[in-house]
CSV table of C-alpha atoms and ligand atoms in Angstrom, one decimal:
chain,number,residue,atom,x,y,z
A,197,MET,CA,83.3,86.0,97.5
A,198,SER,CA,84.5,83.4,95.4
A,199,ASP,CA,81.7,83.8,92.7
A,200,SER,CA,83.5,85.9,89.2
A,201,LEU,CA,82.5,90.0,88.7
A,202,PHE,CA,80.9,88.1,85.5
A,203,ALA,CA,77.8,85.7,87.6
A,204,ASP,CA,77.3,88.7,90.3
A,205,ALA,CA,76.7,91.0,87.3
A,206,SER,CA,74.5,88.7,85.6
A,207,ARG,CA,72.2,88.3,88.7
A,208,ARG,CA,71.2,92.2,87.8
A,209,LEU,CA,69.5,90.8,84.4
A,210,GLU,CA,67.9,88.2,86.7
A,211,ARG,CA,66.4,90.6,88.3
A,212,ALA,CA,64.6,92.3,86.4
A,213,LEU,CA,63.6,89.5,83.8
A,214,LYS,CA,60.7,89.3,85.9
A,215,TYR,CA,59.2,92.5,84.8
A,216,VAL,CA,59.7,92.4,81.1
A,217,SER,CA,58.1,89.8,78.6
A,218,LEU,CA,61.6,88.8,76.9
A,219,SER,CA,61.1,86.3,74.2
A,220,GLU,CA,63.0,83.2,75.7
A,221,ASP,CA,65.8,83.6,72.5
A,222,ALA,CA,66.9,87.5,73.9
A,223,ILE,CA,66.8,86.2,77.1
A,224,GLU,CA,69.5,82.6,75.9
A,225,ARG,CA,71.3,85.8,73.4
A,226,LEU,CA,71.8,88.5,76.4
A,227,LYS,CA,74.0,85.4,78.9
A,228,TYR,CA,76.7,85.4,76.9
A,229,PRO,CA,79.0,87.9,74.7
A,230,LYS,CA,79.2,87.4,70.6
A,231,ALA,CA,82.6,87.6,70.8
A,232,SER,CA,85.4,87.9,73.6
A,233,LEU,CA,89.6,88.4,71.6
A,234,ILE,CA,93.2,87.9,74.1
A,235,VAL,CA,95.8,89.1,72.3
A,236,SER,CA,99.3,89.4,73.3
A,237,ILE,CA,101.5,92.6,72.6
A,238,PRO,CA,104.2,92.9,72.5
A,239,VAL,CA,106.6,96.4,73.3
A,240,ARG,CA,109.8,97.0,73.3
A,241,MET,CA,111.5,98.5,76.5
A,242,ASP,CA,113.1,101.6,77.1
A,243,ASN,CA,116.4,99.7,77.8
A,244,GLY,CA,115.7,97.1,74.9
A,245,SER,CA,113.9,94.6,76.8
A,246,LEU,CA,110.8,92.7,75.3
A,247,ARG,CA,107.6,91.8,77.3
A,248,ILE,CA,104.8,90.3,76.1
A,249,PHE,CA,101.5,92.5,77.4
A,250,GLN,CA,97.9,90.5,77.9
A,251,GLY,CA,95.2,92.5,76.5
A,252,TYR,CA,91.5,91.3,75.8
A,253,ARG,CA,88.8,93.2,74.3
A,254,VAL,CA,85.5,91.5,74.1
A,255,ARG,CA,81.6,93.0,72.3
A,256,TYR,CA,79.6,91.6,74.2
A,257,ASP,CA,76.5,92.8,72.2
A,258,ASP,CA,75.5,94.8,68.9
A,259,THR,CA,72.0,94.9,68.3
A,260,ARG,CA,71.6,97.9,68.9
A,261,GLY,CA,74.8,99.4,66.1
A,262,PRO,CA,77.9,98.4,67.2
A,263,THR,CA,78.9,97.3,70.4
A,264,LYS,CA,80.7,100.6,72.8
A,265,GLY,CA,83.7,101.0,74.9
A,266,GLY,CA,86.3,101.6,76.5
A,267,VAL,CA,90.3,100.3,77.5
A,268,ARG,CA,91.6,100.0,81.1
A,269,TYR,CA,95.1,100.1,81.9
A,270,HIS,CA,94.8,98.4,85.6
A,271,PRO,CA,96.6,95.3,87.0
A,272,LYS,CA,94.0,93.7,88.0
A,273,VAL,CA,92.3,93.8,84.1
A,274,SER,CA,91.0,90.0,83.5
A,275,LEU,CA,88.5,88.6,81.1
A,276,ASP,CA,86.0,88.5,83.8
A,277,GLU,CA,86.4,91.6,84.6
A,278,VAL,CA,86.3,93.3,80.7
A,279,GLN,CA,84.0,90.7,79.9
A,280,SER,CA,81.1,91.9,83.1
A,281,LEU,CA,82.1,95.6,82.0
A,282,ALA,CA,81.5,94.9,78.0
A,283,PHE,CA,77.9,93.7,79.5
A,284,TRP,CA,77.2,96.5,81.4
A,285,MET,CA,78.0,99.0,78.1
A,286,THR,CA,74.7,97.0,76.5
A,287,PHE,CA,72.8,98.4,79.1
A,288,LYS,CA,74.1,101.5,79.5
A,289,CYS,CA,74.0,102.0,75.8
A,290,ALA,CA,69.9,100.4,75.5
A,291,VAL,CA,69.2,103.2,78.5
A,292,LEU,CA,70.6,106.2,76.8
A,293,ASN,CA,68.6,105.5,74.0
A,294,LEU,CA,72.1,105.5,72.1
A,295,PRO,CA,72.5,103.9,68.6
A,296,PHE,CA,75.3,101.5,69.4
A,297,GLY,CA,76.0,98.0,71.9
A,298,GLY,CA,78.2,97.1,74.4
A,299,ALA,CA,82.0,96.5,74.7
A,300,LYS,CA,85.0,96.8,76.5
A,301,GLY,CA,88.8,96.3,77.0
A,302,GLY,CA,91.8,96.7,78.5
A,303,ILE,CA,95.8,95.8,78.8
A,304,THR,CA,96.5,93.7,82.1
A,305,LEU,CA,99.6,96.0,83.4
A,306,ASN,CA,100.5,99.3,85.9
A,307,PRO,CA,100.8,102.2,83.8
A,308,LYS,CA,102.3,104.1,85.8
A,309,GLU,CA,105.6,102.1,85.7
A,310,LEU,CA,106.5,103.0,81.8
A,311,SER,CA,107.6,105.5,80.2
A,312,LYS,CA,105.7,107.4,78.1
A,313,LEU,CA,107.4,106.1,74.5
A,314,GLU,CA,107.1,102.8,76.3
A,315,LEU,CA,103.2,103.8,76.7
A,316,GLU,CA,102.8,105.1,72.6
A,317,ARG,CA,104.4,101.5,71.5
A,318,LEU,CA,101.9,99.9,73.8
A,319,SER,CA,98.5,101.6,72.9
A,320,ARG,CA,99.5,100.9,69.2
A,321,GLY,CA,100.3,97.5,69.6
A,322,TYR,CA,97.3,97.1,70.7
A,323,VAL,CA,95.8,98.2,67.4
A,324,ASP,CA,98.0,96.3,65.2
A,325,ALA,CA,96.5,93.2,67.8
A,326,ILE,CA,92.7,94.3,66.9
A,327,ALA,CA,92.1,96.1,64.1
A,328,ASP,CA,89.9,92.9,63.1
A,329,PHE,CA,87.8,93.7,65.8
A,330,MET,CA,87.6,97.1,65.6
A,331,GLY,CA,85.8,100.0,63.4
A,332,PRO,CA,83.4,102.6,63.1
A,333,ASP,CA,80.4,100.2,62.1
A,334,VAL,CA,81.6,97.7,64.1
A,335,ASP,CA,83.7,98.2,68.0
A,336,ILE,CA,84.5,101.7,68.8
A,337,PRO,CA,87.1,102.0,71.9
A,338,ALA,CA,86.6,105.2,74.2
A,339,PRO,CA,88.9,106.1,77.0
A,340,ASP,CA,88.0,104.1,81.1
A,341,VAL,CA,90.6,104.1,84.0
A,342,TYR,CA,93.9,105.1,83.6
A,343,THR,CA,93.8,105.8,80.4
A,344,ASN,CA,92.9,109.5,78.3
A,345,PRO,CA,92.5,111.5,75.7
A,346,MET,CA,96.4,111.5,74.3
A,347,ILE,CA,95.9,107.2,74.2
A,348,MET,CA,92.9,107.8,72.5
A,349,GLY,CA,94.9,109.9,69.9
A,350,TRP,CA,97.5,107.6,69.3
A,351,MET,CA,95.8,103.9,69.4
A,352,MET,CA,93.4,106.8,66.6
A,353,ASP,CA,96.3,107.4,64.6
A,354,GLN,CA,97.4,103.5,64.1
A,355,TYR,CA,94.1,102.6,63.5
A,356,SER,CA,94.4,104.9,60.6
A,357,ILE,CA,97.8,104.0,59.6
A,358,ILE,CA,96.8,100.2,59.3
A,359,LYS,CA,93.2,100.7,57.3
A,360,ARG,CA,95.8,104.1,55.2
A,361,GLN,CA,92.7,106.2,55.6
A,362,LEU,CA,92.2,108.8,58.3
A,363,SER,CA,89.1,107.6,60.8
A,364,PRO,CA,88.8,109.0,63.9
A,365,ALA,CA,85.3,107.7,63.8
A,366,VAL,CA,87.2,104.7,65.5
A,367,ILE,CA,87.8,106.1,68.9
A,368,THR,CA,86.3,108.6,70.7
A,369,GLY,CA,87.3,110.5,73.6
A,370,LYS,CA,90.5,112.3,71.2
A,371,PRO,CA,92.8,115.3,71.3
A,372,VAL,CA,90.1,117.9,70.3
A,373,THR,CA,92.0,119.5,67.9
A,374,ILE,CA,92.6,115.7,66.1
A,375,GLY,CA,88.8,115.2,66.4
A,376,GLY,CA,87.9,114.2,69.8
A,377,SER,CA,84.1,116.5,70.8
A,378,LEU,CA,84.6,119.3,73.3
A,379,GLY,CA,82.9,118.6,76.9
A,380,ARG,CA,84.1,114.2,76.1
A,381,GLU,CA,87.0,115.1,78.7
A,382,VAL,CA,84.3,116.2,82.0
A,383,ALA,CA,81.0,114.4,80.7
A,384,THR,CA,80.7,111.4,82.8
A,385,ALA,CA,81.1,114.0,85.1
A,386,THR,CA,78.9,116.9,84.1
A,387,GLY,CA,76.2,113.7,83.5
A,388,ALA,CA,75.7,112.3,86.9
A,389,PHE,CA,75.8,116.5,87.5
A,390,TYR,CA,72.4,116.1,85.8
A,391,VAL,CA,71.2,113.1,87.1
A,392,ILE,CA,71.9,114.2,90.8
A,393,GLU,CA,70.6,117.4,89.9
A,394,HIS,CA,67.4,116.4,88.6
A,395,LEU,CA,66.3,113.6,91.6
A,396,LEU,CA,67.8,116.1,95.1
A,397,PRO,CA,63.7,117.3,94.2
A,398,LYS,CA,62.5,113.9,94.6
A,399,PHE,CA,64.3,113.2,97.7
A,400,LYS,CA,62.7,117.0,98.8
A,401,ARG,CA,66.7,117.4,99.1
A,402,VAL,CA,68.7,121.5,98.2
A,403,PRO,CA,72.1,121.8,97.8
A,404,VAL,CA,73.2,123.3,100.0
A,405,GLU,CA,72.6,120.9,103.4
A,406,THR,CA,73.4,118.1,101.7
A,407,THR,CA,76.8,116.6,102.8
A,408,VAL,CA,78.4,114.7,99.4
A,409,ALA,CA,82.0,112.4,100.1
A,410,VAL,CA,83.7,111.3,96.4
A,411,GLN,CA,85.1,108.1,96.1
A,412,GLY,CA,87.8,108.4,93.6
A,413,PHE,CA,89.4,111.2,92.5
A,414,GLY,CA,90.6,110.2,89.1
A,415,ASN,CA,88.5,111.8,86.9
A,416,ALA,CA,85.0,112.1,86.7
A,417,GLY,CA,85.3,111.8,90.6
A,418,ALA,CA,87.5,114.9,91.0
A,419,GLU,CA,85.2,117.0,88.3
A,420,LEU,CA,81.7,115.6,89.9
A,421,ALA,CA,83.5,116.9,93.3
A,422,GLU,CA,84.6,120.5,92.1
A,423,LEU,CA,81.0,120.9,90.0
A,424,LEU,CA,78.6,119.5,93.1
A,425,SER,CA,80.7,121.9,95.2
A,426,LYS,CA,80.6,124.7,92.3
A,427,ALA,CA,76.4,124.5,92.5
A,428,GLY,CA,76.5,124.8,96.2
A,429,TYR,CA,76.5,121.0,97.5
A,430,LYS,CA,78.8,119.9,101.2
A,431,VAL,CA,81.5,118.2,99.7
A,432,VAL,CA,82.8,116.8,103.1
A,433,ALA,CA,85.3,114.2,102.2
A,434,VAL,CA,87.5,113.2,99.0
A,435,SER,CA,90.0,109.5,98.2
A,436,ASP,CA,92.0,108.5,96.4
A,437,SER,CA,93.8,104.8,95.8
A,438,GLN,CA,96.0,106.5,99.1
A,439,GLY,CA,93.1,107.0,101.1
A,440,GLY,CA,92.0,110.6,101.5
A,441,ILE,CA,90.7,113.7,103.7
A,442,TYR,CA,87.3,114.3,104.6
A,443,ALA,CA,86.3,118.1,106.3
A,444,LYS,CA,83.0,118.8,108.5
A,445,LYS,CA,82.8,122.4,106.5
A,446,GLY,CA,83.3,120.6,102.9
A,447,LEU,CA,86.2,120.7,101.1
A,448,ASP,CA,88.1,123.2,98.5
A,449,ILE,CA,87.9,121.1,95.8
A,450,PRO,CA,89.7,123.3,93.1
A,451,SER,CA,92.8,123.5,96.1
A,452,ILE,CA,92.2,119.8,96.1
A,453,ARG,CA,92.7,119.6,92.3
A,454,ARG,CA,95.6,122.2,92.1
A,455,PHE,CA,96.9,120.1,94.8
A,456,LYS,CA,96.8,116.2,93.3
A,457,GLU,CA,98.3,117.4,89.9
A,458,ALA,CA,100.9,119.1,91.1
A,459,ASN,CA,102.4,116.5,94.0
A,460,LYS,CA,100.3,112.9,92.5
A,461,GLY,CA,98.7,112.3,96.3
A,462,ILE,CA,95.9,113.4,97.4
A,463,LYS,CA,96.2,112.5,101.1
A,464,ALA,CA,100.3,113.9,101.4
A,465,ILE,CA,100.0,116.7,99.3
A,466,TYR,CA,97.1,118.2,101.1
A,467,CYS,CA,99.1,118.9,104.4
A,468,GLU,CA,101.9,120.3,102.7
A,469,GLY,CA,101.4,124.4,102.5
A,470,SER,CA,98.7,126.4,102.7
A,471,VAL,CA,95.4,124.3,102.2
A,472,CYS,CA,96.1,122.9,105.5
A,473,ASN,CA,96.2,126.1,107.0
A,474,ILE,CA,92.2,126.7,104.5
A,475,VAL,CA,89.9,124.5,106.3
A,476,GLU,CA,90.9,121.7,109.8
A,477,HIS,CA,90.7,118.4,108.0
A,478,GLU,CA,91.2,114.3,108.6
A,479,ILE,CA,92.5,111.5,106.9
A,480,LEU,CA,90.7,108.8,106.1
A,481,THR,CA,91.0,105.6,105.0
A,482,ASN,CA,89.6,104.5,101.5
A,483,GLU,CA,87.1,102.3,103.6
A,484,GLU,CA,86.2,105.0,106.3
A,485,LEU,CA,85.4,107.1,103.8
A,486,LEU,CA,82.8,104.8,102.9
A,487,ALA,CA,81.4,104.5,106.0
A,488,LEU,CA,80.7,108.2,106.2
A,489,ASP,CA,77.5,109.7,107.3
A,490,VAL,CA,76.5,112.0,104.8
A,491,ASP,CA,73.7,112.0,102.3
A,492,LEU,CA,75.5,111.4,99.3
A,493,LEU,CA,77.8,108.4,99.2
A,494,VAL,CA,79.6,108.9,94.9
A,495,PRO,CA,81.9,105.7,95.1
A,496,ALA,CA,84.0,106.7,91.1
A,497,ALA,CA,86.9,104.2,91.7
A,498,LEU,CA,86.7,100.8,90.7
A,499,GLU,CA,84.6,98.1,91.2
A,500,ASN,CA,83.4,96.5,94.1
A,501,GLN,CA,84.3,98.8,96.5
A,502,ILE,CA,80.3,97.9,98.4
A,503,THR,CA,80.8,94.2,99.4
A,504,GLU,CA,78.5,91.9,102.1
A,505,VAL,CA,82.2,92.6,104.4
A,506,ASN,CA,81.2,96.7,104.3
A,507,VAL,CA,77.7,97.0,103.4
A,508,ASN,CA,76.3,97.3,106.8
A,509,ASP,CA,78.8,100.9,108.3
A,510,ILE,CA,76.9,102.5,105.5
A,511,LYS,CA,75.4,105.4,106.7
A,512,ALA,CA,74.2,107.4,103.1
A,513,LYS,CA,71.1,108.3,102.4
A,514,LEU,CA,71.6,108.3,99.4
A,515,ILE,CA,75.0,106.2,96.5
A,516,PHE,CA,75.0,107.4,93.3
A,517,GLU,CA,77.3,105.0,91.0
A,518,VAL,CA,79.7,107.4,89.1
A,519,ALA,CA,82.4,103.9,89.4
A,520,ASN,CA,81.0,101.0,87.3
A,521,GLY,CA,79.9,97.9,89.8
A,522,PRO,CA,80.8,99.7,93.1
A,523,ILE,CA,78.2,97.3,94.9
A,524,THR,CA,78.2,93.7,94.9
A,525,SER,CA,74.7,92.4,93.7
A,526,ALA,CA,74.4,90.6,97.6
A,527,ALA,CA,75.7,94.0,99.2
A,528,ASP,CA,72.3,95.8,96.8
A,529,LEU,CA,69.8,93.7,98.8
A,530,ILE,CA,71.8,95.0,101.8
A,531,LEU,CA,70.8,98.9,101.3
A,532,GLU,CA,67.9,98.3,100.0
A,533,SER,CA,66.4,96.8,102.7
A,534,ARG,CA,67.6,99.2,104.9
A,535,GLY,CA,66.5,101.3,103.2
A,536,ILE,CA,68.9,103.5,101.3
A,537,GLN,CA,68.3,104.4,97.7
A,538,VAL,CA,71.0,103.1,95.0
A,539,ILE,CA,71.0,105.3,91.7
A,540,PRO,CA,73.6,102.9,89.1
A,541,ASP,CA,75.7,103.0,87.3
A,542,ILE,CA,74.2,102.9,84.3
A,543,LEU,CA,72.7,105.7,84.2
A,544,VAL,CA,74.4,107.8,86.1
A,545,ASN,CA,77.6,106.9,84.8
A,546,ALA,CA,76.4,107.0,80.9
A,547,GLY,CA,77.5,111.1,80.4
A,548,GLY,CA,80.5,110.0,78.8
A,549,VAL,CA,79.0,107.2,77.0
A,550,THR,CA,76.8,109.8,75.9
A,551,VAL,CA,79.4,112.7,74.7
A,552,SER,CA,81.4,109.2,73.2
A,553,TYR,CA,78.1,109.1,71.0
A,554,PHE,CA,78.4,112.8,69.6
A,555,GLU,CA,81.5,112.3,69.0
A,556,TRP,CA,81.1,109.5,66.9
A,557,VAL,CA,78.4,112.0,65.1
A,558,GLN,CA,80.6,114.8,64.6
A,559,ASN,CA,83.4,112.3,63.5
A,560,ARG,CA,81.3,110.8,60.6
A,561,SER,CA,79.4,114.6,59.4
A,562,GLY,CA,82.3,116.5,60.1
A,563,LEU,CA,80.4,119.6,61.3
A,564,TYR,CA,81.6,119.7,65.6
A,565,TRP,CA,79.6,121.3,67.1
A,566,SER,CA,80.3,124.1,70.7
A,567,LEU,CA,80.0,122.9,74.1
A,568,GLU,CA,76.6,124.4,74.5
A,569,GLU,CA,75.6,122.3,72.2
A,570,VAL,CA,76.9,119.4,73.6
A,571,ASN,CA,76.2,119.6,77.4
A,572,GLN,CA,72.6,121.3,76.1
A,573,ARG,CA,71.7,118.1,74.5
A,574,LEU,CA,73.5,116.2,77.2
A,575,LYS,CA,71.5,117.5,79.9
A,576,HIS,CA,68.2,116.9,77.6
A,577,LYS,CA,69.3,113.2,77.9
A,578,MET,CA,70.6,112.6,81.3
A,579,VAL,CA,66.8,113.9,82.0
A,580,GLU,CA,64.8,112.4,80.3
A,581,GLU,CA,65.7,109.1,81.2
A,582,THR,CA,66.8,110.2,84.6
A,583,GLU,CA,62.7,111.0,84.6
A,584,ALA,CA,62.3,107.6,83.0
A,585,ILE,CA,63.8,105.5,84.9
A,586,TRP,CA,62.2,106.9,88.4
A,587,LYS,CA,59.1,106.9,86.5
A,588,ILE,CA,59.2,102.7,86.0
A,589,ALA,CA,61.2,102.1,89.7
A,590,GLU,CA,57.5,104.3,90.6
A,591,GLU,CA,55.2,102.0,88.8
A,592,LEU,CA,56.5,98.8,89.6
A,593,SER,CA,57.6,99.9,92.9
A,594,VAL,CA,61.1,98.4,92.7
A,595,PRO,CA,64.7,99.1,92.9
A,596,MET,CA,66.2,102.1,90.2
A,597,ARG,CA,68.7,100.3,89.6
A,598,THR,CA,66.4,96.7,88.1
A,599,ALA,CA,64.6,99.7,86.9
A,600,ALA,CA,67.2,101.0,84.9
A,601,TYR,CA,67.3,97.2,83.5
A,602,VAL,CA,63.7,96.7,82.7
A,603,TYR,CA,64.3,100.2,80.7
A,604,GLY,CA,66.8,98.3,79.1
A,605,LEU,CA,65.9,95.4,78.8
A,606,ASN,CA,63.0,96.3,76.6
A,607,ARG,CA,64.2,98.2,74.2
A,608,LEU,CA,67.8,95.5,74.0
A,609,SER,CA,64.2,93.0,72.8
A,610,GLU,CA,62.3,95.1,70.9
A,611,SER,CA,65.5,95.6,68.7
A,612,MET,CA,66.5,91.6,69.0
A,613,ASN,CA,62.2,91.3,67.6
A,614,ALA,CA,62.9,93.5,65.3
A,615,LYS,CA,65.6,91.2,63.5
A,616,GLY,CA,63.2,88.5,64.5
A,617,THR,CA,62.6,86.1,66.7
A,618,ARG,CA,61.9,82.1,67.3
A,619,ASP,CA,57.6,83.1,68.6
A,620,TYR,CA,57.8,85.4,64.6
A,621,TYR,CA,59.4,82.3,62.8
A,622,LEU,CA,57.0,79.5,64.4
A,623,ASN,CA,54.1,81.8,63.8
A,624,THR,CA,54.3,82.1,60.3
B,171,LIG,N1,83.9,104.5,79.3
B,171,LIG,C1,83.4,104.9,79.4
B,171,LIG,C2,82.4,104.2,80.2
B,171,LIG,O1,82.4,103.3,81.1
B,171,LIG,C3,83.4,104.9,77.8
B,171,LIG,C4,83.0,104.3,77.4
B,171,LIG,C5,82.2,105.3,75.4
B,171,LIG,O2,82.8,106.8,75.9
B,171,LIG,O3,82.6,104.4,74.9
B,171,LIG,O4,81.5,104.0,80.3
């Protein structure tokens, strides 16, 4: 597909526009990001040389509050990708009714090639470059693909040094000892788990008779696979960027996680030592995993995994998008015509930003919550908004994705209208 990711992302919005009465002003504003920043980050490498990295931060829309979204370190990061992710964050925050707009950031690099010290210099350099673009009431970054609490801690520290004032609320997903929230690291998976648990009975399914394949064994995918298998679901396949494994009887997720932690990579390590002997398994490619005949398919890796090219191979009955944008808009239409239900990213993976919001609230109030309190509030929000979107989908007879966009759009347009629209001014 020659289309940009952003053009494809905007198509979802167009589809939802039919079902909402949105002012022309709002439609026009949502077509463009509020501000996009491209920066060069000079980093002194361990061997003494200087390398310049390209970084981005896009603030898509701040009608509902300061902009919010992660920072991604990946070789494929581009302005188009960051802009699309910022667009999705705008809707994700509106769907969860968080007082935030949407943003995203990224640096184009393979973080595995840098030493820890180089990564620290790069992360601090990124904050030096975007410091005037961010702030607890302006724009609040967080972790995303290949960034973690330690990196968030460096960024928060750097921002505080620049401002000469400790500013924990400028970034979320920090280590707990310096203002991070309990439960934030696993919040994306925990939130997705609550969504799945809430919707499963509606599809007349029970966990023990539900087979699952998870693509992506990072922070979200691995944790969700474990939560599901603990709850009785049969997780038959998992994969990472190197490939995956399949076992009809179900996989022992905690041991795969331990092996991956110790040896990196699922495919290689799974066959070393005792785990191989526990269950018979097959080695799979990522493509094969996506085509498995399972009840639930969970893409939890990157964008554009299910496209026009492989959509007809998909046999799963239900897809829960834990990654952002794993299905293209063209593939979406084909899945719909084949009766395969897709539960969209802007709902399913919103647990991460929801607990980020809780972290920001805790930083600003100075009162820190127990894990039980975080999870109870997260569950309440995820279930409430899932149910509301389910009802819209039923009422309008539209897919869950369109329903989620309708829901988010209504909140966004209400906020835009509250600040004055063309109709308001013409009528006065
Ligand atoms: N990067 C995550 C996402 O895509 C979390 C963003 C945040 O916590 O602000 O939703």
